[in-house]
PDB file of C-alpha atoms in Angstrom:
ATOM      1  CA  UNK A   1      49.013 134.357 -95.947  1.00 89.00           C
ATOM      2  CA  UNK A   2      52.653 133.896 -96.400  1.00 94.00           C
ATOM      3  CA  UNK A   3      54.521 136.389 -93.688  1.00 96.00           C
ATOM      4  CA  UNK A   4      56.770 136.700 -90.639  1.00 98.00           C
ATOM      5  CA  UNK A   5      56.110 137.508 -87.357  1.00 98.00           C
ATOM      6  CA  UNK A   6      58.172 138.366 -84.684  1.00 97.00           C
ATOM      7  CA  UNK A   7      57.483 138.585 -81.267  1.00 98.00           C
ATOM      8  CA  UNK A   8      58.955 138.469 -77.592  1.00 98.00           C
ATOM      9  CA  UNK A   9      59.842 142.127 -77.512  1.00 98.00           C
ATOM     10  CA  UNK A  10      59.285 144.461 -74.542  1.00 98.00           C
ATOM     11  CA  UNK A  11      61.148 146.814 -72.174  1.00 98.00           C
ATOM     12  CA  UNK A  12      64.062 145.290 -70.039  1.00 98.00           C
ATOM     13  CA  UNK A  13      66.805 146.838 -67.789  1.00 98.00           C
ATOM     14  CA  UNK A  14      70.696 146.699 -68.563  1.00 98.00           C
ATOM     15  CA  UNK A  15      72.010 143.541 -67.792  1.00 98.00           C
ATOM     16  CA  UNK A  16      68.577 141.875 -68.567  1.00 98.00           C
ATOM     17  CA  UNK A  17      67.676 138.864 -71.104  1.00 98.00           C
ATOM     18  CA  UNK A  18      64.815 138.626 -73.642  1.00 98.00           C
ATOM     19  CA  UNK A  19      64.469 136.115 -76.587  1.00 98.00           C
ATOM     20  CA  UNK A  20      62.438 137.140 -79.341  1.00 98.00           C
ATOM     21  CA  UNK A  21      61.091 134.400 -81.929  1.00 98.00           C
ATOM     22  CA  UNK A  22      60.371 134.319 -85.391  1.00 98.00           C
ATOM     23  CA  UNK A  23      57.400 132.446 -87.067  1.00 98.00           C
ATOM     24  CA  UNK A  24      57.065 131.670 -90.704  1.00 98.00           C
ATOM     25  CA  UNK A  25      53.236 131.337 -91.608  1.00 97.00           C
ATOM     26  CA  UNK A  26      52.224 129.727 -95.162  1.00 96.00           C
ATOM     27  CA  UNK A  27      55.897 129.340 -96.077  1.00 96.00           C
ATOM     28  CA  UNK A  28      58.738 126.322 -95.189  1.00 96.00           C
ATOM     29  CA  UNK A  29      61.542 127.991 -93.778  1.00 97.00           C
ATOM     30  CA  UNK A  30      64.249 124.954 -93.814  1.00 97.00           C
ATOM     31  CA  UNK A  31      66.010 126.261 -97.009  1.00 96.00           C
ATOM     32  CA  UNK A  32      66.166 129.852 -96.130  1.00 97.00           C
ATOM     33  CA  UNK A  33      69.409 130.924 -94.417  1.00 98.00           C
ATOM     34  CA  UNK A  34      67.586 133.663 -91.508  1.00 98.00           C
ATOM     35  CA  UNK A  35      68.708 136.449 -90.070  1.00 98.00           C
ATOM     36  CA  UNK A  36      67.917 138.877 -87.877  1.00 98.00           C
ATOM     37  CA  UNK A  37      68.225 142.792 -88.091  1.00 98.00           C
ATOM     38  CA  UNK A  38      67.433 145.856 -85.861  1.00 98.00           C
ATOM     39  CA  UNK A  39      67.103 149.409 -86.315  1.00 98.00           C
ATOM     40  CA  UNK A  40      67.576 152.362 -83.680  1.00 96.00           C
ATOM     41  CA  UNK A  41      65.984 155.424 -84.308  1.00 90.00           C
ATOM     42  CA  UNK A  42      68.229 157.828 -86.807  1.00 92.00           C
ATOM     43  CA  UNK A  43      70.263 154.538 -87.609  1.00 94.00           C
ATOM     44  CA  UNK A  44      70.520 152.736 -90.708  1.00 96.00           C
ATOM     45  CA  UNK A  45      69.348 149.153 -90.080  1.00 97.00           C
ATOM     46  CA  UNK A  46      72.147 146.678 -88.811  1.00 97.00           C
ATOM     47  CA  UNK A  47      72.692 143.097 -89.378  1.00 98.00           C
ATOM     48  CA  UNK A  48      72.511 141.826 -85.833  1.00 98.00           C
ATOM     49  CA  UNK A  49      73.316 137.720 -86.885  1.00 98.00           C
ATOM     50  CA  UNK A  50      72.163 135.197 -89.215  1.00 98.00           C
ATOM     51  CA  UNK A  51      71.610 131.049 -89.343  1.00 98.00           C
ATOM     52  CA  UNK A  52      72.243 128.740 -92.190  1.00 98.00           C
ATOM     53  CA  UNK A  53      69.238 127.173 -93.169  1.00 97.00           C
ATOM     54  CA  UNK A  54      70.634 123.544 -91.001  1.00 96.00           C
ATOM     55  CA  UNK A  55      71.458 125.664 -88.044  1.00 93.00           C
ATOM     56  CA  UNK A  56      74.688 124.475 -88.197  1.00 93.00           C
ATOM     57  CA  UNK A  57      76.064 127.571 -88.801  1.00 97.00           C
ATOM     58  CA  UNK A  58      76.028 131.302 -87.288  1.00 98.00           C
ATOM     59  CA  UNK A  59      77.580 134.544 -86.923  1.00 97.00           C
ATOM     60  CA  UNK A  60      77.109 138.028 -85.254  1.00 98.00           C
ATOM     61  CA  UNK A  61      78.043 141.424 -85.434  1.00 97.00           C
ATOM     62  CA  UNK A  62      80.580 142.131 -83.625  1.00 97.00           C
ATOM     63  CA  UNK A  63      78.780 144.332 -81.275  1.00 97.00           C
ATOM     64  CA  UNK A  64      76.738 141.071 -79.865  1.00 98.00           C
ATOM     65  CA  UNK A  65      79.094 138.220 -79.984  1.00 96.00           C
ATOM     66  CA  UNK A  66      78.963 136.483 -76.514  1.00 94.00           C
ATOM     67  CA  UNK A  67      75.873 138.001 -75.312  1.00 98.00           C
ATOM     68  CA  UNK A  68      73.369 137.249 -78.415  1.00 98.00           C
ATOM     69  CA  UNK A  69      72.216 133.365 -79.246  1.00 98.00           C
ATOM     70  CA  UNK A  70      70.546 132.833 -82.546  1.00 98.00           C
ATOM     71  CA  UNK A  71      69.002 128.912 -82.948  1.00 98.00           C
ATOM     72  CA  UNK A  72      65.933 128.009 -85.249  1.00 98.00           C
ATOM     73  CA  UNK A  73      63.356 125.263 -84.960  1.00 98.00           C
ATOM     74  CA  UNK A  74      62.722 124.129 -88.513  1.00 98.00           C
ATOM     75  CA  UNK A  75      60.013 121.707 -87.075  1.00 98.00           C
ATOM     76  CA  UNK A  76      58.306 124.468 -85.421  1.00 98.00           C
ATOM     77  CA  UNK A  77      59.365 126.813 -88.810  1.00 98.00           C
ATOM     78  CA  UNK A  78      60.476 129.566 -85.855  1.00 98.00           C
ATOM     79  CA  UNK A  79      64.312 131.166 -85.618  1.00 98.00           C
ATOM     80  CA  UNK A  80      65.315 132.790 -81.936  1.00 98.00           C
ATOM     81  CA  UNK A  81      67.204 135.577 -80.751  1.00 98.00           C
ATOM     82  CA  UNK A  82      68.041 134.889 -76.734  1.00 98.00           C
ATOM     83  CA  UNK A  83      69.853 138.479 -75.863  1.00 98.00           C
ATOM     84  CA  UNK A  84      71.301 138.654 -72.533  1.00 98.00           C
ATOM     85  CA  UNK A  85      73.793 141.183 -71.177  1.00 98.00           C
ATOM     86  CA  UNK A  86      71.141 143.769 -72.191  1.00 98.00           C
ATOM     87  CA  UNK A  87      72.858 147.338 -73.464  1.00 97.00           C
ATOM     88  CA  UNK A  88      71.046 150.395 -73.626  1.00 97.00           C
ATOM     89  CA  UNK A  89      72.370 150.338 -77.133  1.00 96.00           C
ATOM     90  CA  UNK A  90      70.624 147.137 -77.531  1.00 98.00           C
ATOM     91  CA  UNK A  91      67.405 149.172 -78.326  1.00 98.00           C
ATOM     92  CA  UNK A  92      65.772 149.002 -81.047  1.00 98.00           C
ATOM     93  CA  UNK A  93      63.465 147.514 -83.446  1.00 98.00           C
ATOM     94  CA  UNK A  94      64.310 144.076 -84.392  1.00 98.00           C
ATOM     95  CA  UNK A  95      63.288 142.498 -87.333  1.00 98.00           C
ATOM     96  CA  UNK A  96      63.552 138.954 -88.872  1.00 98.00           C
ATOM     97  CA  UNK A  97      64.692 138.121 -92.806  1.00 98.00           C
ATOM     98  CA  UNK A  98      64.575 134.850 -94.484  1.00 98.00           C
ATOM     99  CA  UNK A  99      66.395 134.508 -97.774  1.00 97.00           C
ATOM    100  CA  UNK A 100      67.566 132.048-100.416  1.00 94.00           C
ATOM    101  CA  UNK A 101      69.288 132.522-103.402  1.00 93.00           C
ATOM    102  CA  UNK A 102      66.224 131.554-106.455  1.00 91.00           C
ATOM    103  CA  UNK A 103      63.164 132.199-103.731  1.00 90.00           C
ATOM    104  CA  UNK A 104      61.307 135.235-102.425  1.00 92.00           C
ATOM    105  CA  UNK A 105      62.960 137.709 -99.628  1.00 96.00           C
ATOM    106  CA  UNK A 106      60.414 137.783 -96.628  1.00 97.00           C
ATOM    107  CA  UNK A 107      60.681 140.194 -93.535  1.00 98.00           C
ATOM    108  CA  UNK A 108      58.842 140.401 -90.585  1.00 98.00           C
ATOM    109  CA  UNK A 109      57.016 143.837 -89.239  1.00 97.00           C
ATOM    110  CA  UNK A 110      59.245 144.306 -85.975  1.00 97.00           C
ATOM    111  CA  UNK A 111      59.734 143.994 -82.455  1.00 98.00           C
ATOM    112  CA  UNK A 112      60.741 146.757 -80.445  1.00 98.00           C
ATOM    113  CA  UNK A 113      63.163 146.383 -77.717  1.00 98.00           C
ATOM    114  CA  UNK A 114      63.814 149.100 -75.418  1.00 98.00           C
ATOM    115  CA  UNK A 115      66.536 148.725 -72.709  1.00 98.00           C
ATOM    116  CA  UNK A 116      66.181 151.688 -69.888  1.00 97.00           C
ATOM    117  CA  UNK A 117      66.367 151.582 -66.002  1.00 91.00           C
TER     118      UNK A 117
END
């Protein structure tokens, strides 16, 4: 079954790291240019970073530049998304996109994050 599936999510204090991973089953994700997203509740979903399809390449919201890492695997057909400097505004649920201009769109079904003391 072709899908993504995040994982790694999970309740952290401020100031704490987590790295969520995404997994591409039934699917190559090498040419796909990833990216992840998150959603807080009454929020419109945000475009947290993305990865060219290489790796060679990122960028960020503004919001998580210098605290947020995104790296991918293709070998292991996984992208990553170490967060440190945890916010409480960091919470939400955090989704993972791979796209290519001529292929299918795929997302994954979430991770929740929840930063709270």
């Amino acid at each position: 079954q072709v899908r993504l599936v995040e994982s790694g999510g999970g309740l952290v204090q401020p100031g704490g790291s987590l790295r969520l991973s995404c997994t591409a089953f039934g699917f190559d994700v090498s040419p796909y240019r990833m990216s992840w997203y998150r959603q807080a509740p009454g929020n419109n979903m945000e475009l947290v970073g993305e990865i060219s399809p290489s790796g060679g390449r990122t960028n960020y919201v503004d919001s998580v530049k210098d605290r947020f890492i995104i790296s991918r695997d293709n070998a292991k057909n996984t992208m990553y998304l170490q967060m440190n400097s945890l916010e409480v505004e960091d919470t939400a649920l955090y989704y993972c996109k791979a796209a290519q201009s001529g292929r299918p769109v795929y997302w994954g079904q979430g991770t929740q994050v929840t930063v709270s003391q």
